[in-house]
Coordinates of C-alpha atoms and ligand atoms in Angstrom, one line a residue:
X1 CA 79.8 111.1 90.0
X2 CA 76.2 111.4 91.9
X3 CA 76.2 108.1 93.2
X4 CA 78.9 109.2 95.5
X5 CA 78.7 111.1 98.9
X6 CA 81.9 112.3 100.0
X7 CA 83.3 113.7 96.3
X8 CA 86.7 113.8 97.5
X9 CA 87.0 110.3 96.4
X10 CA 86.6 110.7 92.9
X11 CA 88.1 114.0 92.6
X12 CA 91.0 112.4 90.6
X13 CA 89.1 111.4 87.6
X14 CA 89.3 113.7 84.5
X15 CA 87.2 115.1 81.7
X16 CA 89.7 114.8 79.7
X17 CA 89.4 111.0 77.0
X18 CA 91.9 111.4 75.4
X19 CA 94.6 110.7 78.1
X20 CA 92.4 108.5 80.3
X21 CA 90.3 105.0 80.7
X22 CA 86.8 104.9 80.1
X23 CA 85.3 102.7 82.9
X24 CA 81.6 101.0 82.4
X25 CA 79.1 99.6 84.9
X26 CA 79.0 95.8 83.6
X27 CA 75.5 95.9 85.4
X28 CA 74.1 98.8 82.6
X29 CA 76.8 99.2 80.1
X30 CA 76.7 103.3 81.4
X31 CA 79.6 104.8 81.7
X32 CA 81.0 105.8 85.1
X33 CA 83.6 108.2 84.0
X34 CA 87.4 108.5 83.3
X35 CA 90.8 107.7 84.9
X36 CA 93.9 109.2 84.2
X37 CA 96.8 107.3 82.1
X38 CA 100.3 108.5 83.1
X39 CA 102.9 109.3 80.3
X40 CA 105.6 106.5 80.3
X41 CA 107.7 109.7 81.3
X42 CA 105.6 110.6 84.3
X43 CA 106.0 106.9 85.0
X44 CA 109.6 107.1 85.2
X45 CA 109.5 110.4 87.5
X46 CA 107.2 108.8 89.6
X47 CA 109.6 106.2 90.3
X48 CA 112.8 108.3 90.7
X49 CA 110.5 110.4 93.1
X50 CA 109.6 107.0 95.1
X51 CA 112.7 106.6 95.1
X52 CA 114.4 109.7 97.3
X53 CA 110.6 109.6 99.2
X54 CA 111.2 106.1 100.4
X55 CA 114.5 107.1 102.1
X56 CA 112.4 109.0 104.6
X57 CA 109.8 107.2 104.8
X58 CA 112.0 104.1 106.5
X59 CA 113.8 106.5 108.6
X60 CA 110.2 107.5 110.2
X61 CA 110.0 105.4 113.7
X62 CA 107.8 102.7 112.6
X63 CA 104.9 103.8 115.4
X64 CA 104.9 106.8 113.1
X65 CA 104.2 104.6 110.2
X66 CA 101.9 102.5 112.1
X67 CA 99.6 106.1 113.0
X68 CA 99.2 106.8 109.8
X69 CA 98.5 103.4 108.5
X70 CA 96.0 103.4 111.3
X71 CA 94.6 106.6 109.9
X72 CA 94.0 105.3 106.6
X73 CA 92.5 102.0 108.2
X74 CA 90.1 104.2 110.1
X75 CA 89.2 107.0 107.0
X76 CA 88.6 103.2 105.0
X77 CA 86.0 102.3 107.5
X78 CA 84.2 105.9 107.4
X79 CA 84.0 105.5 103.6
X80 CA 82.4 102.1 103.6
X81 CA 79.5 102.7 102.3
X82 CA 80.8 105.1 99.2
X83 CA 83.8 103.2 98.8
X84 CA 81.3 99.9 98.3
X85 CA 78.9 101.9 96.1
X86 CA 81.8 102.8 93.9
X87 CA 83.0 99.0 93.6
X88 CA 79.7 97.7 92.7
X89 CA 79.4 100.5 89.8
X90 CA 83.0 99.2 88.2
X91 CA 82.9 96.1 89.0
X92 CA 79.2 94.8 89.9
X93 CA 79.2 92.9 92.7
X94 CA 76.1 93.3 95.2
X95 CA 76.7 96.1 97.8
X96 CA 76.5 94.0 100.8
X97 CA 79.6 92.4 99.2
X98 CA 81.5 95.5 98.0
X99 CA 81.4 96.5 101.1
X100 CA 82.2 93.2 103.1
X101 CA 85.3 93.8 100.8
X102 CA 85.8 97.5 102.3
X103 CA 85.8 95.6 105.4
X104 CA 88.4 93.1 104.5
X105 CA 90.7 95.4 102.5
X106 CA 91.1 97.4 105.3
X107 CA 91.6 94.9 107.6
X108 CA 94.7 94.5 106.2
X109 CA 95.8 97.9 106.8
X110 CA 94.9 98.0 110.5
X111 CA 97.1 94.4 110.9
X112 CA 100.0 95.8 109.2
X113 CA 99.8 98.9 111.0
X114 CA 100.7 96.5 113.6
X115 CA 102.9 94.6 112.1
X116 CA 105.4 97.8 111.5
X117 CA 106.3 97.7 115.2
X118 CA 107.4 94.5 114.9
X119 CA 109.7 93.6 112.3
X120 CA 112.3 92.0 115.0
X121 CA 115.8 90.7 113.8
X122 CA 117.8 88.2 115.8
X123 CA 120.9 87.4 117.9
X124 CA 122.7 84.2 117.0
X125 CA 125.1 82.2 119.4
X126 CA 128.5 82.7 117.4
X127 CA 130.6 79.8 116.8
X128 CA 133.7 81.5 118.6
X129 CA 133.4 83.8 121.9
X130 CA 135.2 86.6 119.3
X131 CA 132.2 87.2 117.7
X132 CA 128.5 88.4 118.1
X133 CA 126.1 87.6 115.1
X134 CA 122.9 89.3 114.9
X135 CA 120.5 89.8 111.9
X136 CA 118.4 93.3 111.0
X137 CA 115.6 93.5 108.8
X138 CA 115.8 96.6 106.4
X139 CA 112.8 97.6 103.4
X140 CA 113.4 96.4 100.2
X141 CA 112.8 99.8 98.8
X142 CA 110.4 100.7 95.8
X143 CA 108.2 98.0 95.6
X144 CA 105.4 97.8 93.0
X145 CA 102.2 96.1 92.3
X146 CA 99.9 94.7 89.1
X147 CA 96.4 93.8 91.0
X148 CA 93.5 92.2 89.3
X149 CA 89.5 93.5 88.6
X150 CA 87.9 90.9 91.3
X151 CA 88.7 92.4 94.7
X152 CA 89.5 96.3 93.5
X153 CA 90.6 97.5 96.9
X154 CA 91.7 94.1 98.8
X155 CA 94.0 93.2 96.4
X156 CA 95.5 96.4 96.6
X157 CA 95.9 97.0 100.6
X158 CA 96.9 93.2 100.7
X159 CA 99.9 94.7 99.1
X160 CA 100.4 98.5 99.6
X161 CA 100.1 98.0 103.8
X162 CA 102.7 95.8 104.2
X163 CA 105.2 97.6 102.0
X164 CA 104.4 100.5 103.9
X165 CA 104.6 99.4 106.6
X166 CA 107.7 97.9 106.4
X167 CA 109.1 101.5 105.1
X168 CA 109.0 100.5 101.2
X169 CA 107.5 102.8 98.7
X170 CA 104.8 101.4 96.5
X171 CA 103.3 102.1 93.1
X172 CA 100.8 100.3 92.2
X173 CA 99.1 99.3 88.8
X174 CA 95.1 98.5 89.1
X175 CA 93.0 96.6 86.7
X176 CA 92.3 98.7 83.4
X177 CA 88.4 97.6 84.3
X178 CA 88.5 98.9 88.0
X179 CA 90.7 101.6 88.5
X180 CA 88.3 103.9 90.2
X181 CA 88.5 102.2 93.9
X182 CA 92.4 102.2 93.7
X183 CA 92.4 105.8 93.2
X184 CA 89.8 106.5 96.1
X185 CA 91.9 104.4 98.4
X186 CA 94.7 106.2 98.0
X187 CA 93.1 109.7 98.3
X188 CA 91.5 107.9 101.3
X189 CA 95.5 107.5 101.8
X190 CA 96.8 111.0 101.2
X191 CA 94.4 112.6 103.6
X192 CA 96.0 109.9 106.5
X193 CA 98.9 111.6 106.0
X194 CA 100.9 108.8 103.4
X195 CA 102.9 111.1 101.0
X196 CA 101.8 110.9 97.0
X197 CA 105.0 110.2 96.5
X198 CA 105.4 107.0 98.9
X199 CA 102.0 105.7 97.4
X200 CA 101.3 105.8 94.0
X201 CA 98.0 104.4 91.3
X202 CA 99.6 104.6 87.6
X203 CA 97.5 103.4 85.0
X204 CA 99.8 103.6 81.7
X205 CA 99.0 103.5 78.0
X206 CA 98.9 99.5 78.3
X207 CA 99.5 96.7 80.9
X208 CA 102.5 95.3 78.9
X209 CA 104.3 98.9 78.9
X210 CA 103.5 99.6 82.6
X211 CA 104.7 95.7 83.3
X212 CA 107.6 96.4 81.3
X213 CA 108.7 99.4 83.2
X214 CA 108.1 97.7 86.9
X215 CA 110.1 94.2 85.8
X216 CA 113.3 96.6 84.0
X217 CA 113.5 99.8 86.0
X218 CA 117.1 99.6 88.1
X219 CA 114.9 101.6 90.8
X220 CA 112.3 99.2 91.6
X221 CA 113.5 96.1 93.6
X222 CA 110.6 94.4 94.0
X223 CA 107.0 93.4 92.0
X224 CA 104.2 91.8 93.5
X225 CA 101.4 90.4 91.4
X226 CA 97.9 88.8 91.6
X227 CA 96.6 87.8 88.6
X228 CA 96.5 85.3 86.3
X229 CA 99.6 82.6 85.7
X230 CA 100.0 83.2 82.6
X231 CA 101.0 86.8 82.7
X232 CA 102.5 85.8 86.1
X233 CA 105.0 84.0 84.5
X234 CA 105.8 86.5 81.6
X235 CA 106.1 88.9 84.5
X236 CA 108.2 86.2 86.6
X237 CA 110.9 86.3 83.1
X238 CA 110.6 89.6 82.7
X239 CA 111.8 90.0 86.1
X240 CA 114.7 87.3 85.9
X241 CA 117.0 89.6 84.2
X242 CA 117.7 91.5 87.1
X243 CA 116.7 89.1 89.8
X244 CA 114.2 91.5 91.2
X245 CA 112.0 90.1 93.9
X246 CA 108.8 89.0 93.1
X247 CA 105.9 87.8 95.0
X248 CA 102.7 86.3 92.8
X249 CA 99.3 85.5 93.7
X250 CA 97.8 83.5 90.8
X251 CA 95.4 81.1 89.3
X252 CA 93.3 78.3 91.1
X253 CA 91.6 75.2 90.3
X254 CA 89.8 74.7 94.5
X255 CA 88.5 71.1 95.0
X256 CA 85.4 70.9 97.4
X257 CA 85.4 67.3 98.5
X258 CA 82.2 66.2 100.4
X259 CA 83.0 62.8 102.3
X260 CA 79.8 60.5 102.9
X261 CA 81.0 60.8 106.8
X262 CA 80.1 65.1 106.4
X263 CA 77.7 67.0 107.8
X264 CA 75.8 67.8 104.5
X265 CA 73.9 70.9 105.2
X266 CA 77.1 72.0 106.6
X267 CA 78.3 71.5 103.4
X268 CA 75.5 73.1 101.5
X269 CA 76.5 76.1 103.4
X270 CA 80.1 76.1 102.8
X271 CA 79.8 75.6 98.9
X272 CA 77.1 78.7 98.9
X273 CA 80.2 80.7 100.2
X274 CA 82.8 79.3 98.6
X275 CA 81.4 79.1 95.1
X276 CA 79.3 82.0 94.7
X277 CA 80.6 84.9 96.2
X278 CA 81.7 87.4 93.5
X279 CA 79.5 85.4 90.8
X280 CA 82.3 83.1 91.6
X281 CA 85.1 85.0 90.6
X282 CA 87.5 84.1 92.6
X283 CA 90.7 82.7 92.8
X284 CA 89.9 80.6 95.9
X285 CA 86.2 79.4 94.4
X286 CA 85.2 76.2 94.9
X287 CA 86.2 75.1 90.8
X288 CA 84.9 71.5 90.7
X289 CA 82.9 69.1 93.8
X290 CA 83.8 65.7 94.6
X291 CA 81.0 64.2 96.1
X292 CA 81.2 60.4 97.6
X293 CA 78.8 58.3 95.7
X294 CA 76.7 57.8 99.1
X295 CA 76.0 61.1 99.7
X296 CA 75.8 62.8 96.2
X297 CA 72.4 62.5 95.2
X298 CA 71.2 64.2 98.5
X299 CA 73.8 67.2 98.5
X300 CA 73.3 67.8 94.7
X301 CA 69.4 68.1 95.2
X302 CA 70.1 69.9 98.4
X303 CA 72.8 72.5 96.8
X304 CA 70.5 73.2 93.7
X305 CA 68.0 74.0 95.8
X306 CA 70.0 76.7 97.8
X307 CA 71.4 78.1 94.3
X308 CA 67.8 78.6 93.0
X309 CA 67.2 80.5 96.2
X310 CA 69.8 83.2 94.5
X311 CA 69.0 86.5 92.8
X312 CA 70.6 87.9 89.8
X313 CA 70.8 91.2 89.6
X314 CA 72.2 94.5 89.0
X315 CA 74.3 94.8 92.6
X316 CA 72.7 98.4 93.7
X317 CA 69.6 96.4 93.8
X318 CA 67.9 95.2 97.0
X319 CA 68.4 91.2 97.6
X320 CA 70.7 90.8 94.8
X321 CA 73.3 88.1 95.7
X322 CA 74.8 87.7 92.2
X323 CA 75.8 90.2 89.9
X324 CA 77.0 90.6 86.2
X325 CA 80.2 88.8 85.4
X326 CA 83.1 90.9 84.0
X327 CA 82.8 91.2 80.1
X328 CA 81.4 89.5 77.5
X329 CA 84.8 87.7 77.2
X330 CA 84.5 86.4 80.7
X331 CA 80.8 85.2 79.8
X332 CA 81.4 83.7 76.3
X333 CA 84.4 81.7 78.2
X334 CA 82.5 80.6 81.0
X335 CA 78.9 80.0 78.7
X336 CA 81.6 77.7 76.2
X337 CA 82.8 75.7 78.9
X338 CA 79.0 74.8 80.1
X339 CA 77.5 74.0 76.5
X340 CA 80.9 71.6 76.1
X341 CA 80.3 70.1 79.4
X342 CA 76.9 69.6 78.4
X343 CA 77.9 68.1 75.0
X344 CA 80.4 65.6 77.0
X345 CA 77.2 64.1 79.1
X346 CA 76.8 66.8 82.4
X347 CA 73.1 68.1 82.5
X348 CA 71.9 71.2 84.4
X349 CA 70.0 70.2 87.6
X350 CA 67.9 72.7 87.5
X351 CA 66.7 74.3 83.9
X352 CA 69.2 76.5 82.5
X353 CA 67.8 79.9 81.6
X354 CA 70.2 82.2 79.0
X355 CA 69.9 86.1 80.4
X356 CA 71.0 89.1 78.6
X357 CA 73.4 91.7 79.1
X358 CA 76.4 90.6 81.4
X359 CA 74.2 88.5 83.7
X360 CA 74.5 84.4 84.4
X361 CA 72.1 82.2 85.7
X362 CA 74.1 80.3 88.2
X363 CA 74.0 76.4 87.8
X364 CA 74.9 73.5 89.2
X365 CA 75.7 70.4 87.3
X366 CA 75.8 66.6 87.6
X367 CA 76.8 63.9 85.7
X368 CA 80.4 65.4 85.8
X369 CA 83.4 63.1 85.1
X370 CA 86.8 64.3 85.9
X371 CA 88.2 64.3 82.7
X372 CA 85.9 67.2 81.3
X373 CA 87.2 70.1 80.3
X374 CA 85.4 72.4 82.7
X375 CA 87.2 70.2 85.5
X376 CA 90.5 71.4 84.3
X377 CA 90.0 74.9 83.9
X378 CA 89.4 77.6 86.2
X379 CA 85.4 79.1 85.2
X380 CA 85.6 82.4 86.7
X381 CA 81.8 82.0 87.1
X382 CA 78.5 81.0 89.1
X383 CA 79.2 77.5 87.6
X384 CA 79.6 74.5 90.1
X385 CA 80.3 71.3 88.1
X386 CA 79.9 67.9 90.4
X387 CA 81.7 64.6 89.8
X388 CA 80.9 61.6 92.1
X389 CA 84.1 59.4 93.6
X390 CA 84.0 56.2 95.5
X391 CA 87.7 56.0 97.3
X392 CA 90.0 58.2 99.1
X393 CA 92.7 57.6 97.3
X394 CA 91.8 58.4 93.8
X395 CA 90.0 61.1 95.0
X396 CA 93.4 62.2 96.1
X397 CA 94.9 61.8 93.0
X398 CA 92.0 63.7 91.0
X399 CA 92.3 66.8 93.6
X400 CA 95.6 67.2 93.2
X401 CA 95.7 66.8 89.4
X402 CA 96.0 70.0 88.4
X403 CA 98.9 72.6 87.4
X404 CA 97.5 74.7 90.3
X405 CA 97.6 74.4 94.2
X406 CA 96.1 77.7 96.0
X407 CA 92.7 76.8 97.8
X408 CA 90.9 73.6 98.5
X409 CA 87.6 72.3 100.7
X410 CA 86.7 69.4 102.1
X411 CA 83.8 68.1 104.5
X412 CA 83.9 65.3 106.6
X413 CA 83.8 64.5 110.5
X414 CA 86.2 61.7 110.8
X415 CA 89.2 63.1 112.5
X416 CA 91.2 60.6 111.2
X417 CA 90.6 61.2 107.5
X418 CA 90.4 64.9 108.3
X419 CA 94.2 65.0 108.9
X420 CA 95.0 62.5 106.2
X421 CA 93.4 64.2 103.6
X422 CA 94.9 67.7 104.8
X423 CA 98.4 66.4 104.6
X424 CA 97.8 65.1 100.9
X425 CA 96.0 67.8 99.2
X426 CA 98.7 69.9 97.0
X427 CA 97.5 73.2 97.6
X428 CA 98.6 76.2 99.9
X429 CA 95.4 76.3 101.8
X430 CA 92.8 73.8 102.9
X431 CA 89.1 74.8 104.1
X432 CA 88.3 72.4 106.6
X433 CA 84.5 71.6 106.9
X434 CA 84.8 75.3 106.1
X435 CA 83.8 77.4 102.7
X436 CA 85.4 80.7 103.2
X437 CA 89.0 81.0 104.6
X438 CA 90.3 84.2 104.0
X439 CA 91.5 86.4 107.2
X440 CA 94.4 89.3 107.2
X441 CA 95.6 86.8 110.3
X442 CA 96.3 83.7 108.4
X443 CA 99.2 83.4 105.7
X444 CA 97.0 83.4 101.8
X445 CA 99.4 81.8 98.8
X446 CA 99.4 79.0 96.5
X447 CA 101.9 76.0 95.7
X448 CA 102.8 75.2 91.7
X449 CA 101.2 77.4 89.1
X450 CA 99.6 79.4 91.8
X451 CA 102.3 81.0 92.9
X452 CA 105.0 82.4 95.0
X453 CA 105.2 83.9 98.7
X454 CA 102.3 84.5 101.1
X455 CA 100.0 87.8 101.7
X456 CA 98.7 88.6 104.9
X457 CA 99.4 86.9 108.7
X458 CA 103.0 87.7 110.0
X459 CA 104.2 86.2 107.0
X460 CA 103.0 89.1 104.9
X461 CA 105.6 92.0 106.0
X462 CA 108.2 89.7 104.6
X463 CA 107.7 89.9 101.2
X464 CA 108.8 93.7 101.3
X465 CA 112.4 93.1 104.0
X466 CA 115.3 92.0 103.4
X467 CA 117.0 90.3 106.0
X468 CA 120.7 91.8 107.0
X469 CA 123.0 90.0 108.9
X470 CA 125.6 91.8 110.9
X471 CA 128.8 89.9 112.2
X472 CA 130.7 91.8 115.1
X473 CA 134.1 90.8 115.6
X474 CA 137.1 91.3 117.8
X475 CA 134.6 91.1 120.8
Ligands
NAP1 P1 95.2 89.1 84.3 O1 94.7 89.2 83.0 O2 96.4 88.4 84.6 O3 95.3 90.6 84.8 C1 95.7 91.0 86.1 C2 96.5 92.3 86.0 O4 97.6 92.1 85.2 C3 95.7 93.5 85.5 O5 96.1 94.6 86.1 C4 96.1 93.5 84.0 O6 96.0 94.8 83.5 C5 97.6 93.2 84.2 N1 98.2 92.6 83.0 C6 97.7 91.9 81.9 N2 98.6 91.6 81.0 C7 99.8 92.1 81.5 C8 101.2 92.2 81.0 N3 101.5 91.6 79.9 N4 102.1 92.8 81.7 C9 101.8 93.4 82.9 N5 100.5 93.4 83.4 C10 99.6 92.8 82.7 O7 94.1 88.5 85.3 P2 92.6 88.8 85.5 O8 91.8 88.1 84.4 O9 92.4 90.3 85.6 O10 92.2 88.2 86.9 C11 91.8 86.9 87.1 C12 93.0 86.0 87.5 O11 93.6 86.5 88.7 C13 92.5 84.6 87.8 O12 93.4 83.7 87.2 C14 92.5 84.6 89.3 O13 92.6 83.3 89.8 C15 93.7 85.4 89.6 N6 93.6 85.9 91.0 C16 94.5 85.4 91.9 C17 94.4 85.8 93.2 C18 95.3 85.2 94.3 O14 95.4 85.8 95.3 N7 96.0 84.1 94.0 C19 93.5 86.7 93.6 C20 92.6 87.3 92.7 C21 92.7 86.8 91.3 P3 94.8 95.3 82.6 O15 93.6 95.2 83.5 O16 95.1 96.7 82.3 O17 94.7 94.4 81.4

């Protein structure tokens, strides 16, 4: 691939179709090249080999681990600017962003490389002076991963550090539309030292089989997935039958709430970040705005103003803040819910222009009521739909009326109602006269349909130990 300086990145991909994924630029429709699909029985080997691999991984001292996690953190940071350039081909975000993303995936690496030194048990005061209690924590063993097309490499280090670090094995299954930075990350990987075996990228012959194989295989004793709930919760039944441990990032349906009290330029800014980054593909984008009655004519007009200050573009291109959406799919989806807001009594603040190819104008819309479908669902696109509310507590009631509880805003300088409403929102994390919240320090997850467990913070390493308790007696 030209594009690409350092061609030990994409020295994995094959010339070979017929055993491989084609992978497109959503930006041109060229394609970029071909990954290689594992047989279901090179599948299976891989995991018997993670298996014995795993064993000496954990018995490494965990500054070892930590060294080479460090490694990998720094050979991410040296790659930045290929590594971002690759993203933006497969998955066609603007640069600046694909490689903020560098940045952020491999943030998590350099915090769990941390982390590994310490994963601390605990001494308990026994209930007779016999005894000594204590507690160990131990690696699950071969842990796996199913990680989504929106962040190609943050998804996948939010997951592969901290089973590494905590001395698991991990094998992980990228996106079918963005495979290409999972396998330069772990190349990136290999040269810091991590043994193929101890980190593997499978792509299979289909999702379903590869699913099938992490949720059933008596090897693999835990799955973590980010994606959506739906196949989160086939996954979650798969797994049932033999209790694996599982660990899902899902859906999201993020309130912004703008309170006439709020700083409304403040605001402005916060929505810009929380909406629109990644065309707003996200699973923490701002979904729907509640905006008090008092206020909302003057942050409407003041947001559409800022979003027709955006350029659409092809992401390689200078200035470009918003690039192609996924697949036509993803853009008849999110053009069908505008046109049926529309026909339900929103309007476009701004005139709506139709562009070609993968690309969407992005628009903001008024006249929004609650009970519109668009309000419901999560868009997956530079769509920001705005619904005016007059009191707290049926704003309450409308923010939390929803299967899903992973991200949600709000704006407003009253101390007073800034805890209230903080305490009632139903969601894992709340954005606090703040648009963008995401940090390797601070524990991400969702509540209901959103999910189970928490990446990153001190919480993260958890997901991937089991703790052991040890009783000594005749003390
Ligand atoms: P998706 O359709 O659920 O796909 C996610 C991953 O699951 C992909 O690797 C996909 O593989 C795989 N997959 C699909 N069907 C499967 C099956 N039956 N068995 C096993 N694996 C299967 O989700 P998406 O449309 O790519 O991503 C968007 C969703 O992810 C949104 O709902 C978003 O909110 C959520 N998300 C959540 C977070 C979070 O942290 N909570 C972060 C990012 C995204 P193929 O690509 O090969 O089909």
């Amino acid at each position: 691939m030209q594009h690409i300086k350092n061609q030990s990145l994409v020295s994995f991909m094959v010339s070979n179709k017929e055993q491989a994924i084609q992978v497109t630029n959503p930006a041109t429709g060229e394609v970029l090249g071909y990954a290689p699909i594992s047989s279901e029985q090179a599948i299976l080997d891989g995991i018997e080999q993670a298996n014995v691999a795993q064993k000496a991984w954990a018995a490494l001292p965990a500054k070892s681990r930590a060294s080479m996690l460090n490694r990998w953190y720094q050979l991410l940071i040296e790659n930045k600017e290929d590594l971002g350039r690759l993203m933006t081909l497969e998955q066609g975000k603007p640069l600046a962003e694909a490689q903020g993303e560098v940045l952020y995936g491999a943030s998590f690496i350099e915090w769990f490389a941390e982390e590994a030194k310490r994963t601390y048990g605990e001494t308990i005061p026994a209930p007779s002076g016999d005894k000594r209690l204590v507690t160990i924590k131990q690696p699950v063993g071969v842990a796996c991963a199913i990680t989504p097309w929106n962040f190609p490499i943050a998804m996948i280090t939010r997951k592969a550090a901290p089973a590494l670090a905590a001395g698991c094995s991990f094998i992980v299954k990228p996106a079918e539309l963005t495979p290409l930075s999972a396998f330069a990350v772990a190349e990136l990987a290999y040269q810091a030292g991590i043994p193929r075996q101890v980190l593997q990228v499978v792509l299979g012959e289909s999702a379903p089989l590869v699913g099938g194989i992490f949720t059933s295989h008596p090897l693999i004793r835990k799955l973590s997935f980010t994606g959506s709930t739906q196949v989160g919760s086939v996954l979650m039944q798969q797994s049932a039958h033999d209790i694996k441990r599982t660990s899902m990032e899902l859906g999201g349906n993020a309130p912004f709430i703008v309170f006439e009290d709020a700083d409304i330029d403040a605001a402005v800014v916060g929505a810009m970040a929380s909406k629109f980054r990644n065309a707003g593909q996200t699973c923490v984008c701002a979904n729907r705005f509640y905006v008090h009655s008092k206020v909302y004519d003057e942050f409407v007009t003041k947001f559409d103003a800022a979003v027709q200050q955006l350029k659409v573009g092809n992401g390689l291109e200078e200035g470009v803040n918003i690039g192609p959406v996924i697949s036509a799919a993803a853009k008849q989806n999110i053009q069908s819910l505008i046109d049926r807001a529309i026909e339900q009594g929103a309007q476009p603040v701004s005139e709506l222009q139709r562009l070609d190819g993968l690309f969407m104008q992005p628009v903001v819309l008024k006249g929004v009521t609650h009970d519109m479908d668009i309000v419901s669902q999560e868009i997956f696109g530079p769509v920001a739909p705005v619904i005016a509310f007059n009191d707290d507590e049926q704003l309450i009631e409308m923010a939390n009326d929803t299967i899903y509880g992973l991200a949600s805003y709000f704006y407003s300088q009253n101390i007073h109602r800034v805890w209230k409403i903080a305490e009632a929102l139903e969601y894992g994390m709340v954005g606090i006269n703040e648009g963008m919240i995401s940090t390797e320090v601070a524990p991400f997850g969702g509540v209901k349909q959103s999910g189970i467990g928490r990446e990153g913070a001190k919480q993260g390493i958890d997901e991937y130990l089991d703790v052991k308790y040890l009783c000594f007696g005749g003390n």
